[in-house]
PDB file of C-alpha atoms in Angstrom:
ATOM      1  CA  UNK X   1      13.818 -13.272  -2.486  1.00 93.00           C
ATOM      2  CA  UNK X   2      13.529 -15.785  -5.577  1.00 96.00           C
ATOM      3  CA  UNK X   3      11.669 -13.180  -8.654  1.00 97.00           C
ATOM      4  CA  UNK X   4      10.870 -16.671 -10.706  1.00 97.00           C
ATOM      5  CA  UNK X   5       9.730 -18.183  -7.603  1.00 96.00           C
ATOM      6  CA  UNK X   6       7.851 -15.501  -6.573  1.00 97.00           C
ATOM      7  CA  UNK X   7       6.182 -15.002  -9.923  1.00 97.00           C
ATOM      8  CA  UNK X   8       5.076 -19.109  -9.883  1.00 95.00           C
ATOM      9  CA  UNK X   9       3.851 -18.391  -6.075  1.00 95.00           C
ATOM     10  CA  UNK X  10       2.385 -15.354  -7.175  1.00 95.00           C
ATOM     11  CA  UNK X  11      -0.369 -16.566  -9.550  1.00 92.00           C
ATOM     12  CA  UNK X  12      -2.897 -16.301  -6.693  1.00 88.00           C
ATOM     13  CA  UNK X  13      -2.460 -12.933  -6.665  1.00 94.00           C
ATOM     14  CA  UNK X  14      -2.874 -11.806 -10.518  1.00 93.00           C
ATOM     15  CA  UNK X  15      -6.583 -11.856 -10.544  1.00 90.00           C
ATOM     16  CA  UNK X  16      -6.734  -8.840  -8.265  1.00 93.00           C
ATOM     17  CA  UNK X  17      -3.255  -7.378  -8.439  1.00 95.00           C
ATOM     18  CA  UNK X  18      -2.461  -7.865 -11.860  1.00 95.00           C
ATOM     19  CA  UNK X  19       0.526  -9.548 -13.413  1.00 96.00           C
ATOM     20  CA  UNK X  20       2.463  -6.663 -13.392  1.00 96.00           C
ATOM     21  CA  UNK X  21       1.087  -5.572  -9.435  1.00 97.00           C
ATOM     22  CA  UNK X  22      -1.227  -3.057 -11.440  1.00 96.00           C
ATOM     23  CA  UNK X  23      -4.337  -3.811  -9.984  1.00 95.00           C
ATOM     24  CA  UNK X  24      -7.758  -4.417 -11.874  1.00 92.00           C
ATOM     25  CA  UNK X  25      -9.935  -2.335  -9.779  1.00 93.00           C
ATOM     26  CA  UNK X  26      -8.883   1.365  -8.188  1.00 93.00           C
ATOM     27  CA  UNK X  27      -9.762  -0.130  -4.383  1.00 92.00           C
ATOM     28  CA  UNK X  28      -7.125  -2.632  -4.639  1.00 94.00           C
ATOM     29  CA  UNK X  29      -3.623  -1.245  -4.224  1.00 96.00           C
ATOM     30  CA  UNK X  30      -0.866  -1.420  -6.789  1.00 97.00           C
ATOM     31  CA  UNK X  31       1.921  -3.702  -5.572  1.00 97.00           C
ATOM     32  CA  UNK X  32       4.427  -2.162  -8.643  1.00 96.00           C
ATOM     33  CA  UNK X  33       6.232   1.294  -7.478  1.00 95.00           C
ATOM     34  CA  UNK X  34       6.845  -0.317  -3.774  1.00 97.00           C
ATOM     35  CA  UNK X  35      10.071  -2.038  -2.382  1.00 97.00           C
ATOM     36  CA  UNK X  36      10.112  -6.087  -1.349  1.00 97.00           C
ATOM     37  CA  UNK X  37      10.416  -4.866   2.292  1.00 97.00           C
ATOM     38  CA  UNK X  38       7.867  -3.095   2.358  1.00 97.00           C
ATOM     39  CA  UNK X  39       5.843  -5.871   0.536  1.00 98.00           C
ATOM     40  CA  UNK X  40       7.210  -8.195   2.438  1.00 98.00           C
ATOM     41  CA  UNK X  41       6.143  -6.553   6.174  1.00 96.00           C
ATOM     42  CA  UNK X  42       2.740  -5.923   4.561  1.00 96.00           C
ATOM     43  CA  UNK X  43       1.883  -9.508   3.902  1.00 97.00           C
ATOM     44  CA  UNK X  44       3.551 -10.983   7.142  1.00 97.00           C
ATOM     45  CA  UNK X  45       0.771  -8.675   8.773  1.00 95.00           C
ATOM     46  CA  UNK X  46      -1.842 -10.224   7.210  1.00 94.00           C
ATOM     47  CA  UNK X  47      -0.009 -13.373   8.221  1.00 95.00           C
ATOM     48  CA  UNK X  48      -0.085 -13.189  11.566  1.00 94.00           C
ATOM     49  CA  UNK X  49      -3.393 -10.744  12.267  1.00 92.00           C
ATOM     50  CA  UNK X  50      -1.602  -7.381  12.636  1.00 89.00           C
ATOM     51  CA  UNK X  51      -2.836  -6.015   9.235  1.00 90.00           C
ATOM     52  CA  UNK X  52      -6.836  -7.037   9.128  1.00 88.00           C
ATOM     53  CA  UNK X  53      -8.341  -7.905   5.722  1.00 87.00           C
ATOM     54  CA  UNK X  54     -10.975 -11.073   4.918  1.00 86.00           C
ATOM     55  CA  UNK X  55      -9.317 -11.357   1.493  1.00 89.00           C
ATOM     56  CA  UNK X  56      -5.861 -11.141   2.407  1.00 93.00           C
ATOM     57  CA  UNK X  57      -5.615 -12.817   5.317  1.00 91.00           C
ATOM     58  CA  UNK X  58      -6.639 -16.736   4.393  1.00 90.00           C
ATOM     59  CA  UNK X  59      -3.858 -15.967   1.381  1.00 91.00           C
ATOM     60  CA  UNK X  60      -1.203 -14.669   3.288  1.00 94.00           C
ATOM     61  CA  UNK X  61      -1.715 -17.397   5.803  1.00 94.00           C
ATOM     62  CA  UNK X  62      -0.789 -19.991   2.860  1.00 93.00           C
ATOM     63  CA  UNK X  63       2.203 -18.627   2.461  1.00 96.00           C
ATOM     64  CA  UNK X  64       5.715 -19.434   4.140  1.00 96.00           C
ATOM     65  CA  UNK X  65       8.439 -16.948   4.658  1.00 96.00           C
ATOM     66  CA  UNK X  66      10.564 -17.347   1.535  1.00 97.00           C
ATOM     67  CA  UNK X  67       6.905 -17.549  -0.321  1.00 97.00           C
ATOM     68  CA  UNK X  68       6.997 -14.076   1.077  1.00 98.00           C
ATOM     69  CA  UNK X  69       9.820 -13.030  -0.076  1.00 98.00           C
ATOM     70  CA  UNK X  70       9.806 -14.376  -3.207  1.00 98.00           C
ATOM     71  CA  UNK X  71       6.628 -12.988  -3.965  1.00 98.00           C
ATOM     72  CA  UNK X  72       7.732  -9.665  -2.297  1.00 98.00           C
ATOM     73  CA  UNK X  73      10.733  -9.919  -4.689  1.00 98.00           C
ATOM     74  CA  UNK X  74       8.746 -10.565  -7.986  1.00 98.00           C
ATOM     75  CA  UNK X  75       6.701  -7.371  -7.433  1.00 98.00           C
ATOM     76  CA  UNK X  76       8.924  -5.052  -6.253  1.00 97.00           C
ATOM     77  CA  UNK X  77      10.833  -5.739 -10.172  1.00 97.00           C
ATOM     78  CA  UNK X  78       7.988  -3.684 -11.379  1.00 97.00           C
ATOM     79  CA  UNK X  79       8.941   0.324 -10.772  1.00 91.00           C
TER      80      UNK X  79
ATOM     81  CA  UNK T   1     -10.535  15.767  -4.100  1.00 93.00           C
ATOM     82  CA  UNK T   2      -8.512  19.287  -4.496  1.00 96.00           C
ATOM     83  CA  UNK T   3      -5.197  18.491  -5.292  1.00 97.00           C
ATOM     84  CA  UNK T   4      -3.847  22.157  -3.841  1.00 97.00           C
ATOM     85  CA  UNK T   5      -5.690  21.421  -0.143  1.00 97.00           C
ATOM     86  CA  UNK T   6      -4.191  18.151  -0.475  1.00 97.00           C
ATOM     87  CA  UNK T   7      -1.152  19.433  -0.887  1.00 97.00           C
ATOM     88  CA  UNK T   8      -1.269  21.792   2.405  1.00 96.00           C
ATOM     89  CA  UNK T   9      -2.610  18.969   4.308  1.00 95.00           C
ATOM     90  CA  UNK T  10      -0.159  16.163   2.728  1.00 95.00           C
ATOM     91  CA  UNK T  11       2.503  18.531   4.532  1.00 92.00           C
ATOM     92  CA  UNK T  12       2.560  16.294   7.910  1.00 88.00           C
ATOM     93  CA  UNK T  13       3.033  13.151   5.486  1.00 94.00           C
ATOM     94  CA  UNK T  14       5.789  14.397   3.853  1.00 93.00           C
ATOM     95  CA  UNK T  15       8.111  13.600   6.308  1.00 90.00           C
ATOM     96  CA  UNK T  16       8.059   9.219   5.670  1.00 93.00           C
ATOM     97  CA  UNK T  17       6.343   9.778   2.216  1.00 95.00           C
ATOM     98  CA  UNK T  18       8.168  11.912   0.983  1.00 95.00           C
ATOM     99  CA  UNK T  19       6.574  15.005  -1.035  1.00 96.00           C
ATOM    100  CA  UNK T  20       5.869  13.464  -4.550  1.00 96.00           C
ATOM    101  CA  UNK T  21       5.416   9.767  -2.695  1.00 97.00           C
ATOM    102  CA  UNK T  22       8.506   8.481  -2.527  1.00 96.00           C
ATOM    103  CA  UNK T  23       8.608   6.925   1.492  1.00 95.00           C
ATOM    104  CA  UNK T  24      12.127   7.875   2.936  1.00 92.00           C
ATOM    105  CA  UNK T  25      12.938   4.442   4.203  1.00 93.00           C
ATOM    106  CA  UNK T  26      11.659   0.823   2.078  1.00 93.00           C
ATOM    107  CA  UNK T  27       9.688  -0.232   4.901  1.00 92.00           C
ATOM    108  CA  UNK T  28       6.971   2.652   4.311  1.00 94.00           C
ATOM    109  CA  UNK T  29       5.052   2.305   1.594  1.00 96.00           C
ATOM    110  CA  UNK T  30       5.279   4.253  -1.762  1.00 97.00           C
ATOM    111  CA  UNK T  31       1.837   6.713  -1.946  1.00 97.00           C
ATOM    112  CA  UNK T  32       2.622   7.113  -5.581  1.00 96.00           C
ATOM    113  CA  UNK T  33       1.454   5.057  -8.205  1.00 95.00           C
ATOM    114  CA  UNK T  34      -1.577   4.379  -6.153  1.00 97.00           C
ATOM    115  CA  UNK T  35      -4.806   5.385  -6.981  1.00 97.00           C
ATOM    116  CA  UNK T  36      -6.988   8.167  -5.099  1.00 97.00           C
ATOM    117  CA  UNK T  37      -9.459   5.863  -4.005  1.00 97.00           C
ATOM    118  CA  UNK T  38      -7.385   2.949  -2.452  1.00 97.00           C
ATOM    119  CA  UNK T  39      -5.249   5.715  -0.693  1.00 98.00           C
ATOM    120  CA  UNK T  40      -8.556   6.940   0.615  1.00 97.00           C
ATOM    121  CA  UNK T  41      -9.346   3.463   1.524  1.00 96.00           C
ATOM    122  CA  UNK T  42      -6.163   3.240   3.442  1.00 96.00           C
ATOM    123  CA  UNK T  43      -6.885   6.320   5.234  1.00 97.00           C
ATOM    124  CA  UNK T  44     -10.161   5.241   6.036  1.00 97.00           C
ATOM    125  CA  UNK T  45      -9.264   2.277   7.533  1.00 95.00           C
ATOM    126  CA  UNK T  46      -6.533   3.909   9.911  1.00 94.00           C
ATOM    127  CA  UNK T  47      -9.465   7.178  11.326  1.00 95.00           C
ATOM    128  CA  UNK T  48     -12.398   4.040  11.832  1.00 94.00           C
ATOM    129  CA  UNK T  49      -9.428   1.461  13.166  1.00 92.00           C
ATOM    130  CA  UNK T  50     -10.116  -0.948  10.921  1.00 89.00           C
ATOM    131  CA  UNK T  51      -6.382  -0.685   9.899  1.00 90.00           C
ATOM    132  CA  UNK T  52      -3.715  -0.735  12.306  1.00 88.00           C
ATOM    133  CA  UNK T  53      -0.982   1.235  12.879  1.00 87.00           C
ATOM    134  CA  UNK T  54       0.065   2.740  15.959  1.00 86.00           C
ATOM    135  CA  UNK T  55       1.936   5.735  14.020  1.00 89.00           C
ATOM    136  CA  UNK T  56      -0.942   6.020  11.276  1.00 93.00           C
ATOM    137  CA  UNK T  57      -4.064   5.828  13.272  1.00 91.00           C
ATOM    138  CA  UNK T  58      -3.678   9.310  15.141  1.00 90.00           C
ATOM    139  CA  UNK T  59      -2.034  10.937  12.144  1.00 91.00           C
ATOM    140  CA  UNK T  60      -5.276   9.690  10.131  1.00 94.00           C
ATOM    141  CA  UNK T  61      -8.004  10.496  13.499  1.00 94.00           C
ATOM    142  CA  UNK T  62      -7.247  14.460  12.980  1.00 93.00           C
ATOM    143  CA  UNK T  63      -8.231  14.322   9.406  1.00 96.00           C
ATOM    144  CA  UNK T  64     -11.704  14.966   7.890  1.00 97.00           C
ATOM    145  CA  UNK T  65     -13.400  13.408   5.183  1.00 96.00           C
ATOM    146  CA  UNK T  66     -12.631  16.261   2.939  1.00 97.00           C
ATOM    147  CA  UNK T  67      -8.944  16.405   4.152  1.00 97.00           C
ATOM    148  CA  UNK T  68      -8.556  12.648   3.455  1.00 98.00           C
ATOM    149  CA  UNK T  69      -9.986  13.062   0.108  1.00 98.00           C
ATOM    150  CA  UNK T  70      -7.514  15.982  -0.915  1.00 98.00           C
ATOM    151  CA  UNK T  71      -4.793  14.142   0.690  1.00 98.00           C
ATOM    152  CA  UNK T  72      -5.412  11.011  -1.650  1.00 98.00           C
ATOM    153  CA  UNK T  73      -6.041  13.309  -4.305  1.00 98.00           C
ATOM    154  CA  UNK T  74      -2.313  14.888  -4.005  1.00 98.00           C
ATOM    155  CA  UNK T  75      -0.624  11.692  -4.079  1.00 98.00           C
ATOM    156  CA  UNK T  76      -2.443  10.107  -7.090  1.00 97.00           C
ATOM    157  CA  UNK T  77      -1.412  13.067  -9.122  1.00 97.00           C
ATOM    158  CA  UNK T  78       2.416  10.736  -8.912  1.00 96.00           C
ATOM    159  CA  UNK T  79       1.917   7.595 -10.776  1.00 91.00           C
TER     160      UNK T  79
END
């Protein structure tokens, strides 16, 4: 995926994730310390219904599959 | 939770995880750097099947309250 395209897409996600993928409150996962694919299969789940969450799932189904990626890319930079 | 418990208990995760976290493949996800109480969350979800996974969900049915605690426990001690 894109990393500066990902971090432009990715602006939705700050508020809960953090800039960084270090997320503001303990119930919300860190996206930092995990790899684009597995990033990537986590949001395509809440893209198509397989992973069930009322927050996640009206964002994820915004996105297209290099938004995805990109996104997926941009967070997985942070180790 | 008790980190040590966790630890015994953590032993059937180990295999994808990996002991300290690390998953074995990029397609699992990364337990460290997460925080006890979203990996509890997780965990949770897969025992009351409110998260989906057909590998998770009878790995996470055979685990107590206490165990999942302990379990989350272990794997926050790796940030």
């Amino acid at each position: 995926g894109d990393v500066q395209q990902g971090k432009q897409k990715a602006a939705l996600c700050f508020s809960c994730h953090g800039e960084q993928g270090r997320a503001i409150l303990p119930q919300y996962p860190n996206l930092s310390g995990q790899s684009a694919k597995y990033l990537s299969i986590a949001l395509k789940g809440y893209k198509n219904g397989t992973r069930l969450d009322p927050v996640m799932a009206p964002m994820a189904k915004i996105l297209s599959e290099d938004d995805i990626a990109n996104i997926s890319a941009y967070f997985a930079t942070f180790q």
